C-alpha atoms as one frame of an Amber mdcrd trajectory, in Angstrom:
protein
 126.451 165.265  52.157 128.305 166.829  49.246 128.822 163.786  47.589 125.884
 162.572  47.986 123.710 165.988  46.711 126.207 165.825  43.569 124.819 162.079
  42.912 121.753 163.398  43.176 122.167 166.483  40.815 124.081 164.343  37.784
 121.028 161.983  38.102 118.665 165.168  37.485 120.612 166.166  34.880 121.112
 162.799  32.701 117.148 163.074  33.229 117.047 166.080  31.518 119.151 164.933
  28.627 117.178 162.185  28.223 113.727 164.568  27.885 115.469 166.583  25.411
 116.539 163.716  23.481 113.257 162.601  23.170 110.674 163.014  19.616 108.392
 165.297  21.253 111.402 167.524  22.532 113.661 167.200  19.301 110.459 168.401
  17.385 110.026 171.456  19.322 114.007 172.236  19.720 114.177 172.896  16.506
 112.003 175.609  15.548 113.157 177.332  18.833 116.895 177.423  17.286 115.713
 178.650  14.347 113.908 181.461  15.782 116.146 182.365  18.259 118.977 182.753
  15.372 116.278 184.833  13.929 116.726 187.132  16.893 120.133 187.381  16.913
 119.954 188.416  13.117 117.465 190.963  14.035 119.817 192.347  16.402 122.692
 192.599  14.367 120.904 193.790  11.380 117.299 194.844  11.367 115.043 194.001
   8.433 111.640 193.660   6.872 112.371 190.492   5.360 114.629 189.111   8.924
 111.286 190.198  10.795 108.727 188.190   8.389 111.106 185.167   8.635 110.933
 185.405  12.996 107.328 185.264  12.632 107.298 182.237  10.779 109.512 181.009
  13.260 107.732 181.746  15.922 104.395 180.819  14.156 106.730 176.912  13.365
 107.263 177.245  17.506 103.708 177.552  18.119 102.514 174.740  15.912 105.691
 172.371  17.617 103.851 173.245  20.983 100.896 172.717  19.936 101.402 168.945
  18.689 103.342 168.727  21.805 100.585 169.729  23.975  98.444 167.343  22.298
 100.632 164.583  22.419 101.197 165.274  26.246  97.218 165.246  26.537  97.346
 161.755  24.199  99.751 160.478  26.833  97.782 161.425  29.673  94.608 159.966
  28.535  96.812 156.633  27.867  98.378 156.700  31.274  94.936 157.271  32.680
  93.779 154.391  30.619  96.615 152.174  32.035  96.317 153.091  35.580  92.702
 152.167  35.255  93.843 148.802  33.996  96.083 148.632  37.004  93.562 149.594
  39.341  91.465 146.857  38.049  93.727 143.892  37.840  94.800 144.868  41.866
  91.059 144.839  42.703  90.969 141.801  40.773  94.099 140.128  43.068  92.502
 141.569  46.340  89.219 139.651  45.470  91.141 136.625  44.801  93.277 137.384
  47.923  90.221 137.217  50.051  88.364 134.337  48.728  92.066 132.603  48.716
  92.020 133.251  52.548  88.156 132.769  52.752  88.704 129.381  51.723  91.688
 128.682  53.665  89.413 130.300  56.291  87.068 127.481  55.828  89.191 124.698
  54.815  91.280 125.044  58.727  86.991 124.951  59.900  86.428 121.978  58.629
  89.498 120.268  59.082  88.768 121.522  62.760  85.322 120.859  63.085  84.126
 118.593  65.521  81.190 116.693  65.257  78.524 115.137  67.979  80.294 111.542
  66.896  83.273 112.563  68.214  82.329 111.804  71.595  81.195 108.780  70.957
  83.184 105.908  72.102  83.379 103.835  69.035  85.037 100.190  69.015  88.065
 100.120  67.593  88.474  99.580  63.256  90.256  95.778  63.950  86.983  95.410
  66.110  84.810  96.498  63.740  86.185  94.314  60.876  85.644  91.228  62.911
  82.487  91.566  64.345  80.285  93.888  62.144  78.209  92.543  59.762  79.562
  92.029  56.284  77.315  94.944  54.545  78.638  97.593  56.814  82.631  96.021
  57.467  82.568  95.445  53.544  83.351  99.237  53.284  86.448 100.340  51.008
  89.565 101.048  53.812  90.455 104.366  51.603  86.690 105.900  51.718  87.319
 107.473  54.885  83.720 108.813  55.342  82.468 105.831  54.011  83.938 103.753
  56.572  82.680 106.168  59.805  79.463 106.500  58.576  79.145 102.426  59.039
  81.063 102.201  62.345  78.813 104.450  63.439  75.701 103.284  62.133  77.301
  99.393  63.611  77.462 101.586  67.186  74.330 102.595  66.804  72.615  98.580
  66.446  75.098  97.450  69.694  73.527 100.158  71.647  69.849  99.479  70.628
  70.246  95.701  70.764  72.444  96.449  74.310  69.746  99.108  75.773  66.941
  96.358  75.281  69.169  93.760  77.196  69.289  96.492  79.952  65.832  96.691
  80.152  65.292  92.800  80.509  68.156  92.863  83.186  66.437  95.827  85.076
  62.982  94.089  85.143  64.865  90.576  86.129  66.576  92.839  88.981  63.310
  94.323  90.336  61.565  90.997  90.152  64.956  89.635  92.829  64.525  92.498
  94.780  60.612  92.274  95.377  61.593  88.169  96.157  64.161  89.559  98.203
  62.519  92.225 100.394  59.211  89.588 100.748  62.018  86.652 102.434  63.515
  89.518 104.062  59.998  90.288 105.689  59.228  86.658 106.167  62.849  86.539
 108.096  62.213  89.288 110.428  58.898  87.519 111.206  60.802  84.255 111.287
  62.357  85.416 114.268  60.031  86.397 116.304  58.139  83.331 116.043  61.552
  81.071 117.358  61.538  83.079 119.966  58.322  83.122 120.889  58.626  78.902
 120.301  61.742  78.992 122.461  59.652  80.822 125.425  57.220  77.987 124.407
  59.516  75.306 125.232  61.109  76.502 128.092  58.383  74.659 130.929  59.148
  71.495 128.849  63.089  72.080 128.995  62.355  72.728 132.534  60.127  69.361
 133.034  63.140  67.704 131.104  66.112  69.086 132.784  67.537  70.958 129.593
  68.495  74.002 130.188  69.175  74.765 126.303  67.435  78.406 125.996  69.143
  79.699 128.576  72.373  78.835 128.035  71.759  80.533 124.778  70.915  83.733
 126.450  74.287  83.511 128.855  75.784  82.220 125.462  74.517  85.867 124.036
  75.163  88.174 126.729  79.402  86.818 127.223  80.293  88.721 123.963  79.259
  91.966 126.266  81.745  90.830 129.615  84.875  92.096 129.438  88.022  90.119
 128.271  89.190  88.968 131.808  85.116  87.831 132.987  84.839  86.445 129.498
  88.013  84.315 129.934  87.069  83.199 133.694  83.840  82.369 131.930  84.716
  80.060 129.419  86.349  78.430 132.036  84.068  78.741 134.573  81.178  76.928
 131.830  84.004  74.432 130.888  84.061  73.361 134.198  80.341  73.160 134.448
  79.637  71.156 131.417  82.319  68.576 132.617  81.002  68.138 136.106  77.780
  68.625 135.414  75.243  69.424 138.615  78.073  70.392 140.858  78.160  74.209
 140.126  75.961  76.703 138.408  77.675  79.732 136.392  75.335  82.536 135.240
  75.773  85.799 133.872  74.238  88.797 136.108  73.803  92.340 135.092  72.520
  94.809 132.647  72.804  93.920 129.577  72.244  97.170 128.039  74.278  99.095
 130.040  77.701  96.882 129.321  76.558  97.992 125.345  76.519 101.535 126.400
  80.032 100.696 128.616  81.619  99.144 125.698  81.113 101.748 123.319  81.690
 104.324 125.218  85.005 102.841 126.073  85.802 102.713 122.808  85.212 106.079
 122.069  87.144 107.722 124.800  89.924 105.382 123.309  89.850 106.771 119.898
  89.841 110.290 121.442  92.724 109.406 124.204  94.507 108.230 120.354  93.736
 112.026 118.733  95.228 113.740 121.747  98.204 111.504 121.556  98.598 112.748
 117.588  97.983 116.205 117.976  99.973 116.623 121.622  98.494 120.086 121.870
  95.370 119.673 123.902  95.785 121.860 127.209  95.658 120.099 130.299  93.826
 121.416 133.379  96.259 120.910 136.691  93.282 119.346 139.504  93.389 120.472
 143.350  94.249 117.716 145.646  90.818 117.625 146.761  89.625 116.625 143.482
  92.635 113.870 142.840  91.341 112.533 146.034  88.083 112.399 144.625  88.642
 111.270 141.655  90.651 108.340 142.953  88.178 106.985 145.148  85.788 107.240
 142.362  87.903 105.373 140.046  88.341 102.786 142.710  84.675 101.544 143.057
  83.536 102.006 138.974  82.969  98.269 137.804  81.604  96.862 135.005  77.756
  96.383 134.319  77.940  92.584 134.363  79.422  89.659 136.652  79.805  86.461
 136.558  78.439  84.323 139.248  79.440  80.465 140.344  77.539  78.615 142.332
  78.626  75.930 144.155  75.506  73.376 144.746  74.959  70.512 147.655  72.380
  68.936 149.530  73.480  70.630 152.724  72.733  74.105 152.990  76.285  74.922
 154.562  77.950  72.989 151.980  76.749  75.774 149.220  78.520  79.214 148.512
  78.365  81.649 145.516  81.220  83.296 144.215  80.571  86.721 142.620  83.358
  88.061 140.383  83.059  91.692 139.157  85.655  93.400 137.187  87.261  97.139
 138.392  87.256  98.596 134.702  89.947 101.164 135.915  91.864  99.068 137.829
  91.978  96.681 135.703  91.567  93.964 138.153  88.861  90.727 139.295  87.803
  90.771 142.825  85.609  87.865 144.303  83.085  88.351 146.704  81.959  84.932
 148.464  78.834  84.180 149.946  78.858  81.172 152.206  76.411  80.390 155.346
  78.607  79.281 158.383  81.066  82.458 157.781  79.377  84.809 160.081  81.691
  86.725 161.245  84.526  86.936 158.724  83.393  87.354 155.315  86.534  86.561
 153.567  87.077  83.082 155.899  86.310  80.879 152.927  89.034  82.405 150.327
  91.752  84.075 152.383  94.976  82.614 151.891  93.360  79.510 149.163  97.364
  79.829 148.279  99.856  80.502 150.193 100.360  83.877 150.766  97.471  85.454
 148.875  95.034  87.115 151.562  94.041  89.544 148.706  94.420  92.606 150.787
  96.414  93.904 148.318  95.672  94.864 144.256  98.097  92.264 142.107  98.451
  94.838 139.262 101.803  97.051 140.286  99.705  99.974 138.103  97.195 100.889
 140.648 100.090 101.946 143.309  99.423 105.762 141.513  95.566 105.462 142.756
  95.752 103.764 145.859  97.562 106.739 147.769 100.989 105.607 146.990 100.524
 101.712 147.703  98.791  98.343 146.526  96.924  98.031 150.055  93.018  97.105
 148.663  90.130  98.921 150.140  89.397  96.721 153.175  85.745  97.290 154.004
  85.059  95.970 150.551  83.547  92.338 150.489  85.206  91.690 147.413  89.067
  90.672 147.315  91.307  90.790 144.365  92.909  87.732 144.940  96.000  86.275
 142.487  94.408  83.506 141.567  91.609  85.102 140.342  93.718  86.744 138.162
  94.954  84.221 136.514  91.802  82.398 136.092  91.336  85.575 134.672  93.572
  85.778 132.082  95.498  88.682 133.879  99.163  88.538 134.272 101.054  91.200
 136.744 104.611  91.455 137.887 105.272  90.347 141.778 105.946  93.447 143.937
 107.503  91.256 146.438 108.701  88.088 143.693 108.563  85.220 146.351 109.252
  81.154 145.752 105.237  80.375 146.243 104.261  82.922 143.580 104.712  80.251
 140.265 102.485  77.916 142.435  99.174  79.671 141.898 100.197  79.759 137.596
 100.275  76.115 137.480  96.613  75.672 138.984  93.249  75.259 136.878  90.166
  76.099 137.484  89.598  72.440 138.430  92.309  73.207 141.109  90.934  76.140
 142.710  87.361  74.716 142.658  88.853  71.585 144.588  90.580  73.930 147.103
  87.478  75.821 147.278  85.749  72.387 147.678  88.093  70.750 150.282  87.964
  73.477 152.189  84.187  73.816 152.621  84.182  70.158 153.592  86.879  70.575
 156.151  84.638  73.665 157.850  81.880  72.205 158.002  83.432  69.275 159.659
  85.253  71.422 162.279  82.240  73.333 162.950  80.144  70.265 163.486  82.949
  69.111 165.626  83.088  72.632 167.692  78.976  72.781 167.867  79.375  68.734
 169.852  81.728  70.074 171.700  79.823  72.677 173.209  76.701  70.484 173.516
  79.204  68.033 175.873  78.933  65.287 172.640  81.504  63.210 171.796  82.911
  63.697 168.791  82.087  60.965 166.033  85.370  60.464 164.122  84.729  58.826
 160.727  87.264  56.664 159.523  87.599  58.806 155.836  88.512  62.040 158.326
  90.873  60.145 159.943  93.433  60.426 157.252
């Protein structure tokens, strides 16, 4: 602190030298010697002539301070002068400051700005060059404005000449639609006139012995049977149309209800799918009571439609009808036959076609958890699920009891089970000719094609 105070004091004081060395200062200095050596003559040695000297000392003093004060005033009013001028020229540099940043200010806006063409998708310059015309792509590459003002003014002529090729394309549209909706109309009326043609024709296909419109309607209504009637079907119609006026397949049924079937099959499906995914859904536990219930319900629900064969002759005992209906949640065919001379048993004509196939039990090992533990079939039901309707079926099921007869009823057709079903009408009505002479005391009349 010392040191530093005594830097400051010798810097006061070679200030103060250098005021006293100054004009002004000298001027003044030394009249004030002279009269203070006036003084210290007066003191020693008083007189009239020491004291008239002093005063003309002090009188040289008074003019020194005078000029000095006026000088000091002089240099004020030139300092004032100056600081005015200083004052002025840093107005003068903030002005210029601000319009220096105003126009930066406005040179960063426009170098910003963005204008409405900037949205606009032009085509690209290379683009331009090529395809513009030669008055607006003849532009100077360097004239920067130039150059957008054409591209956009070339923009602007696509789009016009484009916009009026829109319009002829949306008139030429309307016009297709209009033709469109009136062939549309004309279809839907189209329709309904075939059909009502078709319902025309049908007493002539009838006088004619074609059957063409309703095959067409059994032809529509298969794509509603299930996939094992469908299969048995085909087959069924195959067989038909090669031996024709032996046997008579329809479709039987409602129609609309196997739509409603289907799709709601297909919807508890998709939800069975969800509750797979999710594997949170809570499951109610059901009293035996209602398993019960619910089994025996699930044991008669069949589908909608059936298909029905029948098997046509000139004899009344010679004909039968097979009815096959499919158990949609057993997911098995049963066969119901209706055939005159079985009176008493109604399942005499199919019971044991093949060997060991009495159809008292379901074929499909799955249905042991709904049938009370086994596969034994509901037996006051008219309709069997025999094997080999099964496979006619398209419906393949492991053997409970595997046996060496059970690849037999695999290799058989439809042909073959149609010729059992055949032979074995024949052969009953023969016997029960035979029985009915018997019992009338007749002699039986052995033909020599039974013989063998």
């Amino acid at each position: 602190i010392n040191a530093e105070y005594g830097g400051c004091s010798r810097g006061w004081m070679a200030r103060r030298q250098e005021r006293w060395g100054s004009e002004e200062l000298q001027a003044i200095k030394k009249p004030l010697q002279s009269l203070l050596q006036s003084v210290d003559s007066i003191a020693q040695q008083p007189s009239e002539e020491l004291y008239q000297e002093g005063v003309l000392r002090f009188l040289e003093l008074k003019a020194a301070n005078r000029t000095l004060q006026m000088s000091t005033e002089q240099r004020k009013v030139e300092t004032q002068a100056k600081k005015q001028e200083i004052d002025a020229t840093n107005l003068k540099l903030y002005n210029l400051n601000y319009e220096k940043n105003h126009f930066s200010k406005q040179i960063r806006t426009c170098k910003d700005f963005r204008g409405s063409y900037s949205d606009v998708d032009l085509v690209s310059v290379e683009q331009f060059k090529s395809n513009a015309p030669p008055e607006l792509s003849g532009v100077d590459q360097g004239d920067e404005h130039k150059l957008m003002l054409n591209r956009l003014a070339y923009e602007l002529q696509e789009r016009k000449r484009l916009c009026v090729q829109r319009e002829a394309l949306l008139k030429k549209k309307a016009a297709l639609i209009a033709s469109n909706e009136k062939k549309a109309l004309f279809l839907s009326g189209l329709h309904q006139n075939l059909k009502a043609l078709e319902e025309a024709t049908v007493p002539i296909q009838e006088n004619l012995g074609i059957r063409h419109s309703e095959f067409a309607t059994e032809f529509r209504n298969a794509h509603h049977l299930p996939r094992p009637l469908y299969v048995l079907y085909l087959q069924a119609v195959s067989y038909r149309d090669s031996f024709e006026g032996s046997v008579e397949v329809k479709i039987e049924g409602d129609v609309e209800a196997a739509i409603e079937w289907a799709n709601k099959d297909t919807k508890e499906k998709d939800e069975n799918a969800d509750e797979d995914e999710d594997g949170r859904k809570s499951k109610r536990r059901k009293s035996n009571k209602e398993e019960e219930e619910h089994e025996v319900e699930v044991t008669q629900i069949v589908h909608p439609l059936s298909v029905v064969v029948h098997i046509t002759a000139q004899k009344p005992e010679e004909q039968a009808t097979l009815s096959f209906v499919y158990l949609t949640k057993l997911h098995v065919v049963t066969v119901e036959a209706h055939w005159l001379p079985q009176n008493k048993s109604q399942h005499a004509l199919l019971e044991n076609l093949f060997p060991e196939d009495t159809g008292a039990q379901s074929p499909n090992p799955a249905n042991m958890s709904l049938l009370d533990g086994s596969l034994d079939f509901n037996p006051a039901s008219a309709a069997r699920p025999y094997k080999w309707v099964q496979w006619l079926a398209g419906l393949t099921f492991l053997e409970s009891t595997p046996s060496s007869q059970s690849s037999v009823i695999s290799q058989e057709s439809f042909r073959g089970v149609m010729a059992r079903i055949l032979a074995r009408i024949k052969h009953r009505v023969t016997f029960l000719h035979e029985l009915s002479n018997l019992s009338t005391n007749k002699k039986p009349q052995i033909l020599s094609s039974q013989v063998g």
